[in-house]
Amino acid sequence: MTYNVQIKVMPLKDLLDPQGKAVMGGLKNLGINSVEDVRIGKHITLQIDADSEDAAKALADEASKKLLANPVMEFYEIEMIN
Amino acid sequence: MTYNVQIKVMPLKDLLDPQGKAVMGGLKNLGINSVEDVRIGKHITLQIDADSEDAAKALADEASKKLLANPVMEFYEIEMIN
């Protein structure tokens, strides 16, 4: 069966997020001043062919560890959509 | 009050996603073959100072339209966290 998995990869909370800071500056230039913080990460959706939801989730976890997220700078969260 | 808003910005379903295709190739090189499709977008979290949840959501929508998403190539979804 095919499972849809969402992975959210975000910069660690303690680290500066320069891309987010740049976007916050852009919002202020557009007159949107009430945004206090912006953080930007990646949103990844995978379609995984697996025997069970647990197997699909385990595979997504392996993919995140090996390729999608850099644990030195990022954390990830996996969510099943089905 | 401060509201936390998540915005998911993804490439439109009909468009090719070259970044996703590259990641799928990378996963195959790592021996992960059961991933059938990968799509990669942005995950943005905003902290917005607003009077109500509706006002915060409207501001996030305005920010998405004006700066965060390119409607020619991307769609976005807004989700309140609080």
JSON list of C-alpha atoms in Angstrom, two decimals:
[
{"chain": "A", "resi": 1, "resn": "MET", "atom": "CA", "xyz": [0.00, 0.00, 0.00]},
{"chain": "A", "resi": 2, "resn": "THR", "atom": "CA", "xyz": [1.08, 3.57, -0.58]},
{"chain": "A", "resi": 3, "resn": "TYR", "atom": "CA", "xyz": [1.39, 5.83, 2.43]},
{"chain": "A", "resi": 4, "resn": "ASN", "atom": "CA", "xyz": [1.71, 9.59, 2.42]},
{"chain": "A", "resi": 5, "resn": "VAL", "atom": "CA", "xyz": [4.19, 10.88, 4.96]},
{"chain": "A", "resi": 6, "resn": "GLN", "atom": "CA", "xyz": [4.90, 14.51, 5.84]},
{"chain": "A", "resi": 7, "resn": "ILE", "atom": "CA", "xyz": [8.27, 15.48, 7.26]},
{"chain": "A", "resi": 8, "resn": "LYS", "atom": "CA", "xyz": [8.88, 18.90, 8.76]},
{"chain": "A", "resi": 9, "resn": "VAL", "atom": "CA", "xyz": [12.57, 19.85, 8.99]},
{"chain": "A", "resi": 10, "resn": "MET", "atom": "CA", "xyz": [13.21, 23.03, 11.00]},
{"chain": "A", "resi": 11, "resn": "PRO", "atom": "CA", "xyz": [16.33, 24.82, 12.26]},
{"chain": "A", "resi": 12, "resn": "LEU", "atom": "CA", "xyz": [17.06, 24.02, 15.92]},
{"chain": "A", "resi": 13, "resn": "LYS", "atom": "CA", "xyz": [15.39, 26.47, 18.30]},
{"chain": "A", "resi": 14, "resn": "ASP", "atom": "CA", "xyz": [18.69, 27.69, 19.78]},
{"chain": "A", "resi": 15, "resn": "LEU", "atom": "CA", "xyz": [20.20, 28.54, 16.40]},
{"chain": "A", "resi": 16, "resn": "LEU", "atom": "CA", "xyz": [19.87, 31.78, 14.49]},
{"chain": "A", "resi": 17, "resn": "ASP", "atom": "CA", "xyz": [17.78, 31.41, 11.33]},
{"chain": "A", "resi": 18, "resn": "PRO", "atom": "CA", "xyz": [19.15, 33.96, 8.82]},
{"chain": "A", "resi": 19, "resn": "GLN", "atom": "CA", "xyz": [16.53, 33.11, 6.18]},
{"chain": "A", "resi": 20, "resn": "GLY", "atom": "CA", "xyz": [13.77, 33.75, 8.72]},
{"chain": "A", "resi": 21, "resn": "LYS", "atom": "CA", "xyz": [15.38, 37.04, 9.77]},
{"chain": "A", "resi": 22, "resn": "ALA", "atom": "CA", "xyz": [15.55, 38.14, 6.12]},
{"chain": "A", "resi": 23, "resn": "VAL", "atom": "CA", "xyz": [11.86, 37.32, 5.61]},
{"chain": "A", "resi": 24, "resn": "MET", "atom": "CA", "xyz": [10.97, 39.27, 8.77]},
{"chain": "A", "resi": 25, "resn": "GLY", "atom": "CA", "xyz": [12.81, 42.28, 7.29]},
{"chain": "A", "resi": 26, "resn": "GLY", "atom": "CA", "xyz": [10.88, 41.81, 4.05]},
{"chain": "A", "resi": 27, "resn": "LEU", "atom": "CA", "xyz": [7.56, 41.73, 5.91]},
{"chain": "A", "resi": 28, "resn": "LYS", "atom": "CA", "xyz": [8.43, 44.96, 7.75]},
{"chain": "A", "resi": 29, "resn": "ASN", "atom": "CA", "xyz": [9.24, 46.60, 4.40]},
{"chain": "A", "resi": 30, "resn": "LEU", "atom": "CA", "xyz": [5.75, 45.59, 3.24]},
{"chain": "A", "resi": 31, "resn": "GLY", "atom": "CA", "xyz": [4.23, 47.28, 6.30]},
{"chain": "A", "resi": 32, "resn": "ILE", "atom": "CA", "xyz": [3.52, 44.07, 8.21]},
{"chain": "A", "resi": 33, "resn": "ASN", "atom": "CA", "xyz": [4.98, 44.94, 11.60]},
{"chain": "A", "resi": 34, "resn": "SER", "atom": "CA", "xyz": [3.19, 42.63, 14.03]},
{"chain": "A", "resi": 35, "resn": "VAL", "atom": "CA", "xyz": [5.22, 39.55, 13.15]},
{"chain": "A", "resi": 36, "resn": "GLU", "atom": "CA", "xyz": [7.60, 38.91, 16.06]},
{"chain": "A", "resi": 37, "resn": "ASP", "atom": "CA", "xyz": [9.51, 35.92, 14.78]},
{"chain": "A", "resi": 38, "resn": "VAL", "atom": "CA", "xyz": [9.88, 33.94, 11.57]},
{"chain": "A", "resi": 39, "resn": "ARG", "atom": "CA", "xyz": [11.53, 30.56, 11.20]},
{"chain": "A", "resi": 40, "resn": "ILE", "atom": "CA", "xyz": [11.85, 28.77, 7.90]},
{"chain": "A", "resi": 41, "resn": "GLY", "atom": "CA", "xyz": [12.47, 25.11, 7.30]},
{"chain": "A", "resi": 42, "resn": "LYS", "atom": "CA", "xyz": [11.61, 22.44, 4.77]},
{"chain": "A", "resi": 43, "resn": "HIS", "atom": "CA", "xyz": [8.35, 20.62, 4.29]},
{"chain": "A", "resi": 44, "resn": "ILE", "atom": "CA", "xyz": [8.79, 17.26, 2.59]},
{"chain": "A", "resi": 45, "resn": "THR", "atom": "CA", "xyz": [6.06, 14.87, 1.49]},
{"chain": "A", "resi": 46, "resn": "LEU", "atom": "CA", "xyz": [6.98, 11.30, 0.66]},
{"chain": "A", "resi": 47, "resn": "GLN", "atom": "CA", "xyz": [4.87, 8.64, -1.04]},
{"chain": "A", "resi": 48, "resn": "ILE", "atom": "CA", "xyz": [6.11, 5.37, 0.38]},
{"chain": "A", "resi": 49, "resn": "ASP", "atom": "CA", "xyz": [5.19, 1.88, -0.74]},
{"chain": "A", "resi": 50, "resn": "ALA", "atom": "CA", "xyz": [5.19, -0.25, 2.42]},
{"chain": "A", "resi": 51, "resn": "ASP", "atom": "CA", "xyz": [3.39, -3.17, 4.06]},
{"chain": "A", "resi": 52, "resn": "SER", "atom": "CA", "xyz": [2.20, -1.21, 7.09]},
{"chain": "A", "resi": 53, "resn": "GLU", "atom": "CA", "xyz": [1.98, 2.31, 8.44]},
{"chain": "A", "resi": 54, "resn": "ASP", "atom": "CA", "xyz": [4.72, 1.51, 10.97]},
{"chain": "A", "resi": 55, "resn": "ALA", "atom": "CA", "xyz": [7.04, 0.30, 8.19]},
{"chain": "A", "resi": 56, "resn": "ALA", "atom": "CA", "xyz": [6.39, 3.49, 6.19]},
{"chain": "A", "resi": 57, "resn": "LYS", "atom": "CA", "xyz": [7.10, 5.62, 9.25]},
{"chain": "A", "resi": 58, "resn": "ALA", "atom": "CA", "xyz": [10.33, 3.72, 9.98]},
{"chain": "A", "resi": 59, "resn": "LEU", "atom": "CA", "xyz": [11.45, 4.25, 6.40]},
{"chain": "A", "resi": 60, "resn": "ALA", "atom": "CA", "xyz": [10.69, 7.98, 6.59]},
{"chain": "A", "resi": 61, "resn": "ASP", "atom": "CA", "xyz": [12.71, 8.14, 9.81]},
{"chain": "A", "resi": 62, "resn": "GLU", "atom": "CA", "xyz": [15.65, 6.39, 8.13]},
{"chain": "A", "resi": 63, "resn": "ALA", "atom": "CA", "xyz": [15.45, 8.77, 5.14]},
{"chain": "A", "resi": 64, "resn": "SER", "atom": "CA", "xyz": [15.35, 11.79, 7.48]},
{"chain": "A", "resi": 65, "resn": "LYS", "atom": "CA", "xyz": [18.37, 10.59, 9.46]},
{"chain": "A", "resi": 66, "resn": "LYS", "atom": "CA", "xyz": [20.45, 9.68, 6.41]},
{"chain": "A", "resi": 67, "resn": "LEU", "atom": "CA", "xyz": [19.59, 12.44, 3.96]},
{"chain": "A", "resi": 68, "resn": "LEU", "atom": "CA", "xyz": [16.81, 14.90, 4.70]},
{"chain": "A", "resi": 69, "resn": "ALA", "atom": "CA", "xyz": [17.82, 16.49, 8.00]},
{"chain": "A", "resi": 70, "resn": "ASN", "atom": "CA", "xyz": [21.18, 17.59, 9.35]},
{"chain": "A", "resi": 71, "resn": "PRO", "atom": "CA", "xyz": [21.01, 16.83, 13.10]},
{"chain": "A", "resi": 72, "resn": "VAL", "atom": "CA", "xyz": [23.72, 19.40, 13.90]},
{"chain": "A", "resi": 73, "resn": "MET", "atom": "CA", "xyz": [21.46, 22.24, 12.75]},
{"chain": "A", "resi": 74, "resn": "GLU", "atom": "CA", "xyz": [17.97, 20.81, 12.29]},
{"chain": "A", "resi": 75, "resn": "PHE", "atom": "CA", "xyz": [15.29, 18.71, 13.94]},
{"chain": "A", "resi": 76, "resn": "TYR", "atom": "CA", "xyz": [12.53, 16.84, 12.15]},
{"chain": "A", "resi": 77, "resn": "GLU", "atom": "CA", "xyz": [8.99, 15.68, 12.85]},
{"chain": "A", "resi": 78, "resn": "ILE", "atom": "CA", "xyz": [7.21, 12.92, 10.95]},
{"chain": "A", "resi": 79, "resn": "GLU", "atom": "CA", "xyz": [3.46, 12.84, 10.46]},
{"chain": "A", "resi": 80, "resn": "MET", "atom": "CA", "xyz": [1.37, 10.24, 8.63]},
{"chain": "A", "resi": 81, "resn": "ILE", "atom": "CA", "xyz": [-1.41, 11.69, 6.45]},
{"chain": "A", "resi": 82, "resn": "ASN", "atom": "CA", "xyz": [-3.59, 8.66, 5.58]},
{"chain": "B", "resi": 1, "resn": "MET", "atom": "CA", "xyz": [-1.68, 38.02, 22.43]},
{"chain": "B", "resi": 2, "resn": "THR", "atom": "CA", "xyz": [0.94, 36.09, 20.50]},
{"chain": "B", "resi": 3, "resn": "TYR", "atom": "CA", "xyz": [-0.24, 33.44, 18.07]},
{"chain": "B", "resi": 4, "resn": "ASN", "atom": "CA", "xyz": [1.85, 30.74, 16.45]},
{"chain": "B", "resi": 5, "resn": "VAL", "atom": "CA", "xyz": [0.99, 30.17, 12.82]},
{"chain": "B", "resi": 6, "resn": "GLN", "atom": "CA", "xyz": [2.37, 27.45, 10.54]},
{"chain": "B", "resi": 7, "resn": "ILE", "atom": "CA", "xyz": [2.43, 28.00, 6.81]},
{"chain": "B", "resi": 8, "resn": "LYS", "atom": "CA", "xyz": [3.16, 25.18, 4.40]},
{"chain": "B", "resi": 9, "resn": "VAL", "atom": "CA", "xyz": [4.26, 26.34, 0.93]},
{"chain": "B", "resi": 10, "resn": "MET", "atom": "CA", "xyz": [4.46, 23.54, -1.64]},
{"chain": "B", "resi": 11, "resn": "PRO", "atom": "CA", "xyz": [5.03, 23.36, -5.40]},
{"chain": "B", "resi": 12, "resn": "LEU", "atom": "CA", "xyz": [1.75, 23.02, -7.33]},
{"chain": "B", "resi": 13, "resn": "LYS", "atom": "CA", "xyz": [0.77, 19.38, -7.92]},
{"chain": "B", "resi": 14, "resn": "ASP", "atom": "CA", "xyz": [0.90, 19.71, -11.72]},
{"chain": "B", "resi": 15, "resn": "LEU", "atom": "CA", "xyz": [4.43, 21.09, -11.75]},
{"chain": "B", "resi": 16, "resn": "LEU", "atom": "CA", "xyz": [7.65, 19.14, -11.81]},
{"chain": "B", "resi": 17, "resn": "ASP", "atom": "CA", "xyz": [9.61, 19.42, -8.55]},
{"chain": "B", "resi": 18, "resn": "PRO", "atom": "CA", "xyz": [13.31, 19.10, -9.48]},
{"chain": "B", "resi": 19, "resn": "GLN", "atom": "CA", "xyz": [14.47, 19.32, -5.86]},
{"chain": "B", "resi": 20, "resn": "GLY", "atom": "CA", "xyz": [12.18, 16.44, -4.96]},
{"chain": "B", "resi": 21, "resn": "LYS", "atom": "CA", "xyz": [13.39, 14.41, -7.93]},
{"chain": "B", "resi": 22, "resn": "ALA", "atom": "CA", "xyz": [17.01, 14.99, -6.83]},
{"chain": "B", "resi": 23, "resn": "VAL", "atom": "CA", "xyz": [16.22, 13.82, -3.30]},
{"chain": "B", "resi": 24, "resn": "MET", "atom": "CA", "xyz": [14.50, 10.72, -4.68]},
{"chain": "B", "resi": 25, "resn": "GLY", "atom": "CA", "xyz": [17.70, 9.93, -6.60]},
{"chain": "B", "resi": 26, "resn": "GLY", "atom": "CA", "xyz": [19.70, 10.42, -3.42]},
{"chain": "B", "resi": 27, "resn": "LEU", "atom": "CA", "xyz": [17.44, 8.05, -1.50]},
{"chain": "B", "resi": 28, "resn": "LYS", "atom": "CA", "xyz": [17.85, 5.38, -4.21]},
{"chain": "B", "resi": 29, "resn": "ASN", "atom": "CA", "xyz": [21.63, 5.76, -3.97]},
{"chain": "B", "resi": 30, "resn": "LEU", "atom": "CA", "xyz": [21.30, 5.08, -0.23]},
{"chain": "B", "resi": 31, "resn": "GLY", "atom": "CA", "xyz": [19.38, 1.88, -0.95]},
{"chain": "B", "resi": 32, "resn": "ILE", "atom": "CA", "xyz": [15.94, 3.27, -0.07]},
{"chain": "B", "resi": 33, "resn": "ASN", "atom": "CA", "xyz": [13.94, 2.16, -3.10]},
{"chain": "B", "resi": 34, "resn": "SER", "atom": "CA", "xyz": [10.35, 2.09, -1.90]},
{"chain": "B", "resi": 35, "resn": "VAL", "atom": "CA", "xyz": [9.85, 5.86, -2.04]},
{"chain": "B", "resi": 36, "resn": "GLU", "atom": "CA", "xyz": [7.65, 6.56, -5.06]},
{"chain": "B", "resi": 37, "resn": "ASP", "atom": "CA", "xyz": [7.49, 10.33, -4.97]},
{"chain": "B", "resi": 38, "resn": "VAL", "atom": "CA", "xyz": [9.13, 13.20, -3.11]},
{"chain": "B", "resi": 39, "resn": "ARG", "atom": "CA", "xyz": [7.95, 16.80, -3.08]},
{"chain": "B", "resi": 40, "resn": "ILE", "atom": "CA", "xyz": [9.76, 19.52, -1.22]},
{"chain": "B", "resi": 41, "resn": "GLY", "atom": "CA", "xyz": [8.44, 22.88, -0.12]},
{"chain": "B", "resi": 42, "resn": "LYS", "atom": "CA", "xyz": [8.90, 25.38, 2.67]},
{"chain": "B", "resi": 43, "resn": "HIS", "atom": "CA", "xyz": [7.63, 25.19, 6.21]},
{"chain": "B", "resi": 44, "resn": "ILE", "atom": "CA", "xyz": [7.33, 28.61, 7.82]},
{"chain": "B", "resi": 45, "resn": "THR", "atom": "CA", "xyz": [6.38, 29.37, 11.40]},
{"chain": "B", "resi": 46, "resn": "LEU", "atom": "CA", "xyz": [5.33, 32.90, 12.31]},
{"chain": "B", "resi": 47, "resn": "GLN", "atom": "CA", "xyz": [4.84, 34.40, 15.76]},
{"chain": "B", "resi": 48, "resn": "ILE", "atom": "CA", "xyz": [2.19, 37.06, 15.27]},
{"chain": "B", "resi": 49, "resn": "ASP", "atom": "CA", "xyz": [1.05, 39.64, 17.81]},
{"chain": "B", "resi": 50, "resn": "ALA", "atom": "CA", "xyz": [-2.68, 40.12, 17.17]},
{"chain": "B", "resi": 51, "resn": "ASP", "atom": "CA", "xyz": [-5.98, 40.78, 18.95]},
{"chain": "B", "resi": 52, "resn": "SER", "atom": "CA", "xyz": [-7.65, 37.56, 17.86]},
{"chain": "B", "resi": 53, "resn": "GLU", "atom": "CA", "xyz": [-6.92, 34.27, 16.17]},
{"chain": "B", "resi": 54, "resn": "ASP", "atom": "CA", "xyz": [-8.82, 35.42, 13.09]},
{"chain": "B", "resi": 55, "resn": "ALA", "atom": "CA", "xyz": [-6.72, 38.59, 12.87]},
{"chain": "B", "resi": 56, "resn": "ALA", "atom": "CA", "xyz": [-3.51, 36.54, 13.15]},
{"chain": "B", "resi": 57, "resn": "LYS", "atom": "CA", "xyz": [-4.71, 34.17, 10.43]},
{"chain": "B", "resi": 58, "resn": "ALA", "atom": "CA", "xyz": [-5.66, 37.08, 8.14]},
{"chain": "B", "resi": 59, "resn": "LEU", "atom": "CA", "xyz": [-2.20, 38.59, 8.63]},
{"chain": "B", "resi": 60, "resn": "ALA", "atom": "CA", "xyz": [-0.53, 35.26, 7.84]},
{"chain": "B", "resi": 61, "resn": "ASP", "atom": "CA", "xyz": [-2.65, 35.05, 4.70]},
{"chain": "B", "resi": 62, "resn": "GLU", "atom": "CA", "xyz": [-1.59, 38.55, 3.66]},
{"chain": "B", "resi": 63, "resn": "ALA", "atom": "CA", "xyz": [2.08, 37.72, 4.31]},
{"chain": "B", "resi": 64, "resn": "SER", "atom": "CA", "xyz": [1.76, 34.52, 2.26]},
{"chain": "B", "resi": 65, "resn": "LYS", "atom": "CA", "xyz": [0.14, 36.33, -0.67]},
{"chain": "B", "resi": 66, "resn": "LYS", "atom": "CA", "xyz": [2.59, 39.24, -0.67]},
{"chain": "B", "resi": 67, "resn": "LEU", "atom": "CA", "xyz": [5.88, 37.56, 0.12]},
{"chain": "B", "resi": 68, "resn": "LEU", "atom": "CA", "xyz": [6.00, 33.93, 1.17]},
{"chain": "B", "resi": 69, "resn": "ALA", "atom": "CA", "xyz": [4.36, 32.05, -1.70]},
{"chain": "B", "resi": 70, "resn": "ASN", "atom": "CA", "xyz": [4.56, 32.52, -5.46]},
{"chain": "B", "resi": 71, "resn": "PRO", "atom": "CA", "xyz": [1.05, 31.65, -6.71]},
{"chain": "B", "resi": 72, "resn": "VAL", "atom": "CA", "xyz": [2.33, 30.86, -10.21]},
{"chain": "B", "resi": 73, "resn": "MET", "atom": "CA", "xyz": [4.31, 27.91, -8.88]},
{"chain": "B", "resi": 74, "resn": "GLU", "atom": "CA", "xyz": [3.20, 27.27, -5.30]},
{"chain": "B", "resi": 75, "resn": "PHE", "atom": "CA", "xyz": [0.16, 26.87, -3.08]},
{"chain": "B", "resi": 76, "resn": "TYR", "atom": "CA", "xyz": [0.05, 27.46, 0.65]},
{"chain": "B", "resi": 77, "resn": "GLU", "atom": "CA", "xyz": [-1.88, 26.21, 3.66]},
{"chain": "B", "resi": 78, "resn": "ILE", "atom": "CA", "xyz": [-2.17, 28.06, 6.96]},
{"chain": "B", "resi": 79, "resn": "GLU", "atom": "CA", "xyz": [-2.61, 26.28, 10.28]},
{"chain": "B", "resi": 80, "resn": "MET", "atom": "CA", "xyz": [-2.93, 27.83, 13.74]},
{"chain": "B", "resi": 81, "resn": "ILE", "atom": "CA", "xyz": [-0.98, 26.01, 16.46]},
{"chain": "B", "resi": 82, "resn": "ASN", "atom": "CA", "xyz": [-2.34, 27.49, 19.72]}
]
